[in-house]
Coordinates of C-alpha atoms and ligand atoms in Angstrom, one line a residue:
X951 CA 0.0 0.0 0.0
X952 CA 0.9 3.8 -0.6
X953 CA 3.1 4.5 2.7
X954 CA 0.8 7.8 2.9
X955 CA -2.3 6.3 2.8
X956 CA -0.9 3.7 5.4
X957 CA 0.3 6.9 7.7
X958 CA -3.5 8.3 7.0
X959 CA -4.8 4.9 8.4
X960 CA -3.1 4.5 11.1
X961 CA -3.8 8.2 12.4
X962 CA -6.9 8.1 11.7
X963 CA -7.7 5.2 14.1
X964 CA -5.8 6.9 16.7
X965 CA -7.7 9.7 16.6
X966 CA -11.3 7.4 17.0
X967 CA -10.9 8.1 20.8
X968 CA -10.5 11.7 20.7
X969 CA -14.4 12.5 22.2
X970 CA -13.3 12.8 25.3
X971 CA -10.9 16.0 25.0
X972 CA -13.3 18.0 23.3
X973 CA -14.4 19.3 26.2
X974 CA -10.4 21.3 26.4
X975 CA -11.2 22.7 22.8
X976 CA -15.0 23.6 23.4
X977 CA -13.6 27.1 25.1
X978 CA -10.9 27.3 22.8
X979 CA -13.2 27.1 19.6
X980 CA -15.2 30.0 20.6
X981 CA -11.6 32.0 20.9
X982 CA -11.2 31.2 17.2
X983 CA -14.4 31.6 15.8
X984 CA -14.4 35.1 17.3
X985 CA -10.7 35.5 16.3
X986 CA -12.1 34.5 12.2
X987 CA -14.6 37.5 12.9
X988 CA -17.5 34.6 12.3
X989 CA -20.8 36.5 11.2
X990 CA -24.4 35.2 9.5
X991 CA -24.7 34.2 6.6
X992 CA -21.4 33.3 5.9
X993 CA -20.3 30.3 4.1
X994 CA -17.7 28.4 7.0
X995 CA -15.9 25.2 6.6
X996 CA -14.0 23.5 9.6
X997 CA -11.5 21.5 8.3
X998 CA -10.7 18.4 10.7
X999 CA -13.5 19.4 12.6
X1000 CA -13.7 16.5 15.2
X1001 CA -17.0 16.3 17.5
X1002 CA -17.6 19.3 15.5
X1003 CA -16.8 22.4 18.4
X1004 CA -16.1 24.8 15.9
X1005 CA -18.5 24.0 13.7
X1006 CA -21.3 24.2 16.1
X1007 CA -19.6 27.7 17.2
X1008 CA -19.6 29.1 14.3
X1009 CA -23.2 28.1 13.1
X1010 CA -25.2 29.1 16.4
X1011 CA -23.5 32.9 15.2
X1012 CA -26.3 32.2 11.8
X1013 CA -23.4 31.1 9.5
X1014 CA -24.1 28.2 7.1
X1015 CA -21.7 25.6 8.3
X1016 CA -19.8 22.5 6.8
X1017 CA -17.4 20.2 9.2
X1018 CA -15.0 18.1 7.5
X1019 CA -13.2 15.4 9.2
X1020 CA -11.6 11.7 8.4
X1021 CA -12.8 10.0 12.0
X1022 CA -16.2 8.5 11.3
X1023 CA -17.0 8.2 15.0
X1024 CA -16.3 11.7 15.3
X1025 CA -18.3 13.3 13.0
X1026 CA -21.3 10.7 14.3
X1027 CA -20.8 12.9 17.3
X1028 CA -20.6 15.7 16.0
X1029 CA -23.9 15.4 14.5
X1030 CA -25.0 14.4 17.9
X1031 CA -24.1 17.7 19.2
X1032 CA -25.1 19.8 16.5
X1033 CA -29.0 18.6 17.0
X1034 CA -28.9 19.3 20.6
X1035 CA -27.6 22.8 20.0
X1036 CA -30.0 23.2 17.6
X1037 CA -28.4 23.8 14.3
X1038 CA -28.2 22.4 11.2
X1039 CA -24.2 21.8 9.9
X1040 CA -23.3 19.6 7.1
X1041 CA -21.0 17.0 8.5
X1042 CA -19.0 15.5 6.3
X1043 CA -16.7 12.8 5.8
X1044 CA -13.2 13.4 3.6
X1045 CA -9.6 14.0 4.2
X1046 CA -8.4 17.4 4.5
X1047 CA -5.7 16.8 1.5
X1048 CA -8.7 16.6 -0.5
X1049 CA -11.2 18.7 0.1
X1050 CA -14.6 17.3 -1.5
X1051 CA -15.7 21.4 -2.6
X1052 CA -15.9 23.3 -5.4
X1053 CA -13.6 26.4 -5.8
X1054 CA -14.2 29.8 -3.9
X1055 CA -17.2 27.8 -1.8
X1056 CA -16.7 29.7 1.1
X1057 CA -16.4 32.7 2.7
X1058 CA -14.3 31.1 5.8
X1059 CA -12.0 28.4 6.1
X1060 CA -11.1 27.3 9.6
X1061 CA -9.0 24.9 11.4
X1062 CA -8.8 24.3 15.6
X1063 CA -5.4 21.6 16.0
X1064 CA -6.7 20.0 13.2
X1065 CA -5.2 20.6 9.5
X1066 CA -1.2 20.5 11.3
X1067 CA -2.2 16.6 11.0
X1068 CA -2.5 16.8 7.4
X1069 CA 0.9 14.9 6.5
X1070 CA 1.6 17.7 3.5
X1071 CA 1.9 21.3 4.8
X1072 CA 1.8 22.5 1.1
X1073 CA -1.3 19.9 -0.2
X1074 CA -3.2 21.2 3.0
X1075 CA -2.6 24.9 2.4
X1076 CA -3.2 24.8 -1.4
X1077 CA -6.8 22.9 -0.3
X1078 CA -8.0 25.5 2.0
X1079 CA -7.0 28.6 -0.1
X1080 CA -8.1 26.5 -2.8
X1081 CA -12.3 26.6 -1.7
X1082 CA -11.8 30.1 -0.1
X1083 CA -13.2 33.2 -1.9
X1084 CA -10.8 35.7 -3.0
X1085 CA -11.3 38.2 0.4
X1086 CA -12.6 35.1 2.5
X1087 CA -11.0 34.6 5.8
X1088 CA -8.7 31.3 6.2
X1089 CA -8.1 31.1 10.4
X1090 CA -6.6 28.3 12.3
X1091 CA -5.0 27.6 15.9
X1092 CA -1.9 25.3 16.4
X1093 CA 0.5 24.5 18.9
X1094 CA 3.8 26.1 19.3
X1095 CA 6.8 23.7 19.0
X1096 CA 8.7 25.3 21.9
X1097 CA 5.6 24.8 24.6
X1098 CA 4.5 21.6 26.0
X1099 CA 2.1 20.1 23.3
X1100 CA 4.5 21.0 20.8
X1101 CA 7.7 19.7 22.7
X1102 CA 5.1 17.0 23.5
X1103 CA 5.1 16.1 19.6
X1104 CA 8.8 16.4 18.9
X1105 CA 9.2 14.2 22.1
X1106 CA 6.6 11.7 20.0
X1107 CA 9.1 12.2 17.1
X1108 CA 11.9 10.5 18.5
X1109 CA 10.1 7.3 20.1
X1110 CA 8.2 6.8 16.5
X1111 CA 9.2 5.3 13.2
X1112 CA 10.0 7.3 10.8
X1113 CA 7.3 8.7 8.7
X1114 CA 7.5 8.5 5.1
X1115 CA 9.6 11.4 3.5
X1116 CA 7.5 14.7 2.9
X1117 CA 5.9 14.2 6.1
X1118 CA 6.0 17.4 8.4
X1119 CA 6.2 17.8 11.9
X1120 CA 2.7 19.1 13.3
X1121 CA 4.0 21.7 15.7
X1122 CA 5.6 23.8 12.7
X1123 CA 2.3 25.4 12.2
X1124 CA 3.0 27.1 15.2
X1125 CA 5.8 29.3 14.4
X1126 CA 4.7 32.4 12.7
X1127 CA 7.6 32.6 10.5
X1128 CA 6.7 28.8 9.5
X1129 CA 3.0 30.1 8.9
X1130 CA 4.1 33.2 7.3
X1131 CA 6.0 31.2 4.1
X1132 CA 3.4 28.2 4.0
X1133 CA 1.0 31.1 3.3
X1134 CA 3.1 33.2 1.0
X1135 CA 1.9 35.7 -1.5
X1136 CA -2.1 33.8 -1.6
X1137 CA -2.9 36.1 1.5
X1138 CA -2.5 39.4 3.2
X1139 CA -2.9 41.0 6.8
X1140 CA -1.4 38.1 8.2
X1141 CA -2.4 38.5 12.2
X1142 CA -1.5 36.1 15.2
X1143 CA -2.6 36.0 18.6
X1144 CA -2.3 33.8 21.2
X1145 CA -3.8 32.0 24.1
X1146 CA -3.8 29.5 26.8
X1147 CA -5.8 26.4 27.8
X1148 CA -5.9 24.8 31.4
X1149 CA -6.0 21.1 31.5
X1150 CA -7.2 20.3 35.3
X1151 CA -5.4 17.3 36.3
X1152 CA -4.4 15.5 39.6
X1153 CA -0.4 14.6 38.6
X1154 CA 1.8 14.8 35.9
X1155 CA 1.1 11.3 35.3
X1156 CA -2.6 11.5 35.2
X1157 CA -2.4 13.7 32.3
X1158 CA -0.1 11.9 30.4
X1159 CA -2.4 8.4 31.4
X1160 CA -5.2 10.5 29.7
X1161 CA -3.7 11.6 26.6
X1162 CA -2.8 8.2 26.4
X1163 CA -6.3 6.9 26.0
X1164 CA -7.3 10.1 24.0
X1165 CA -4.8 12.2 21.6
X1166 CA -4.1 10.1 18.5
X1167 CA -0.3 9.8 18.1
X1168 CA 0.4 8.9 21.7
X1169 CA -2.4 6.6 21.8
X1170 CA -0.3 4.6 18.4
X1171 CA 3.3 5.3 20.3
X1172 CA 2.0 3.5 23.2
X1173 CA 0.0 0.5 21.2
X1174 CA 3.0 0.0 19.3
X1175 CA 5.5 0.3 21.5
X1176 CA 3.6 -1.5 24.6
X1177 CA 4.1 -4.4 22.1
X1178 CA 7.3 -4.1 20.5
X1179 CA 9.5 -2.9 23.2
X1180 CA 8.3 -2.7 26.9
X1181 CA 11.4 -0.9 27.9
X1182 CA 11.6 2.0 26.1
X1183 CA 7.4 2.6 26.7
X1184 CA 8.5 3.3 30.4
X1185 CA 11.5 5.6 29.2
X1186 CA 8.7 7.2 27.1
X1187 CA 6.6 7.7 29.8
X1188 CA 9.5 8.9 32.3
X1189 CA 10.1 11.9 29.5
X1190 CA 6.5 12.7 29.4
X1191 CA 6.0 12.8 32.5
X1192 CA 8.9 15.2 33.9
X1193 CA 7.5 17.6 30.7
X1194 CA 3.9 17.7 31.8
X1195 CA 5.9 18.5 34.8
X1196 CA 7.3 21.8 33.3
X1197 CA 3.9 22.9 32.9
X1198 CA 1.7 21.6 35.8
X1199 CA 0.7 23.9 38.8
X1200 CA -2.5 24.1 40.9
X1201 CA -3.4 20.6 39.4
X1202 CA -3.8 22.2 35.9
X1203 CA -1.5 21.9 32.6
X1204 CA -0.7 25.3 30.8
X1205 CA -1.1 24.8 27.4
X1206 CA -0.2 27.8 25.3
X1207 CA -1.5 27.8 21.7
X1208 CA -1.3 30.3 18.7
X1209 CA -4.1 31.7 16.7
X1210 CA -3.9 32.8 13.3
X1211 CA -6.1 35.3 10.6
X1212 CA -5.3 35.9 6.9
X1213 CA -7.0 36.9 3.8
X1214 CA -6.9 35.3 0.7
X1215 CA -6.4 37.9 -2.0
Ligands
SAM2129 C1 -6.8 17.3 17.8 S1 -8.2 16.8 16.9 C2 -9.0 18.3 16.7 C3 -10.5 18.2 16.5 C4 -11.3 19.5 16.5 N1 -10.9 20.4 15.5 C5 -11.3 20.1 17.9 O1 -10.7 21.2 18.0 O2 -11.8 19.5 18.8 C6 -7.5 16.5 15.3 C7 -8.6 16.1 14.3 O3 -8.0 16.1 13.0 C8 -8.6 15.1 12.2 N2 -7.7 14.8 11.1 C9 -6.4 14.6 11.1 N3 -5.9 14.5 9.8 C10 -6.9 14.7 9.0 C11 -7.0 14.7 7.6 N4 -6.0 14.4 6.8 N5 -8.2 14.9 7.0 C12 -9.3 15.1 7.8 N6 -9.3 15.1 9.2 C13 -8.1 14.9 9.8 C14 -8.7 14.0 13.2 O4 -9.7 13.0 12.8 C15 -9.2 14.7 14.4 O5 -10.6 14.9 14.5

C-alpha cells in the first residue's frame, strides 16, 4: 500500500478516541471563531472538525456551516451535538488533503489543532486557499513547537518510526515565520494572537495516562511500542511525564497555543 495512505490509516484510528478532549477545545473554539470574525450568513468550513466544536460555534453565530473530518466516530458525534444545539451543519466525511468542494465555496476556512495533522503542509494549504473566496478569511489555531504540546510532539518524534519522507512535523504550524511562508503571497494581513488552555489534572502522570487513552499519536506510540518494546514505553513515559511536569501547577497543565487570521487575495 501507498506508505501515505498507510500513515492516514493509522492516524486516523488513533484519533477514533479523541471524544473525550473536546471538552479542552469547546472554550478554545469559541476563541477562534471570534478571532475569524465569524458572522451570518457566511459560508464556513472547519477543516478536521472532530466532534464538531467549531462548527457548532460558528453556526449558532447564523453562519451556514460544513465540518469536515476523516474519523467517522467523530463526526457521528458531532452530528450528535449539532442537534442538541439546535443547528443544522453539514457533517461530512473526507480527508483534508482533498477537500470534497468546489472552488471559492466559502467565505471562511477554519482549522482548531486540526489541518497540522495533514501529513503535506503545502497539499493542505493549497486545499483550503483553494475553496476560499478571494477576500474570504482562512483562520486556524496550532500548537507552538517550543511549549508543552508542541515539545510533546517532537518528544513523539523520536520514540516513532519514521514517517514516510514529505511528512511534516505538526508543531511547525505554530511558528509564525513557518505560517508566514506556508501562506506566502495567496494572502494578506497576516495576524496572530495567542492564548492558553488549562488542563485540570491530579499529577503529571494523570495527564499523560489521559492523553494516552485520547490524543491520537500517543495513543499509536503507546499501542506500538507497549508491544514491540516494553522498555523504552517506560523511558517514554518517564520523559512525558517530567515535561507535563514543566507545565503543571495548581493541578492544571498550561497549554499555550497560537491563533492565526489571513485573507486570501
Ligand atoms: C486534535 S483533533 C481536533 C478536532 C477538533 N478540530 C477540535 O478542535 O476539537 C484532530 C482532528 O484532525 C482530524 N484529522 C487529522 N488528519 C486529517 C485529515 N488528513 N483529514 C481530515 N481530518 C483529519 C482527526 O480525525 C481529528 O478529528
Amino acid at each position: 500500500m501507498d506508505p501515505l495512505r498507510q500513515f492516514k490509516d493509522a492516524q486516523k484510528q488513533g484519533w477514533a478516541h479523541f471524544a473525550p478532549l473536546e471538552s479542552l477545545t469547546t472554550p478554545a473554539a469559541a476563541r477562534l471563531v471570534k478571532h475569524a470574525r465569524v458572522a451570518a450568513d457566511q459560508r464556513v468550513l472547519d477543516v478536521a472538525c472532530g466532534t464538531g466544536v467549531v462548527a457548532i460555534t460558528a453556526a449558532r453565530t447564523g453562519a451556514r456551516v460544513t465540518g469536515l473530518d476523516f474519523t467517522p466516530p467523530l463526526l457521528e458525534r458531532a452530528r450528535e451535538h449539532a442537534d442538541l444545539a439546535g443547528v443544522a451543519v453539514d457533517f461530512r466525511e473526507g480527508d483534508a488533503e482533498h477537500l470534497p468542494f468546489d472552488d471559492e465555496a466559502f467565505d471562511v476556512v477554519l482549522s482548531q489543532f486540526g489541518h497540522i495533522f495533514a501529513p503535506r503542509p503545502d497539499v493542505v494549504v493549497s486545499e483550503m486557499l483553494r475553496v476560499l473566496n478571494p477576500g474570504g478569511t482562512i483562520a486556524f489555531s496550532t500548537w507552538p513547537p517550543d511549549v508543552f504540546v508542541g515539545r510533546t510532539f517532537m518528544l513523539i518524534g523520536r520514540y516513532a518510526p519514521p514517517p514516510p519522507p514529505g511528512v511534516a512535523p505538526p508543531p511547525l504550524w505554530g511558528d509564525p515565520n513557518v505560517v508566514r511562508e506556508r501562506l506566502g503571497a495567496a494572502v494578506k494581513d497576516i495576524t496572530f494572537d495567542r492564548d492558553r488552555m488549562w488542563v485540570p489534572t491530579l499529577s503529571p502522570a494523570h495527564a499523560r495516562a489521559n492523553y494516552e487513552k485520547t490524543a491520537g499519536p500517543v495513543t499509536k506510540l503507546v499501542e506500538a511500542l507497549s508491544t514491540s518494546d516494553q522498555a523504552r514505553l517506560s523511558e517514554f513515559r518517564r520523559e512525558f511525564d517530567a515535561l507535563v511536569a514543566e507545565y503543571f501547577e495548581d493541578n492544571l497543565v498550561r497549554q499555550d497555543y497560537l491563533l492565526t487570521r489571513a485573507t486570501k487575495i
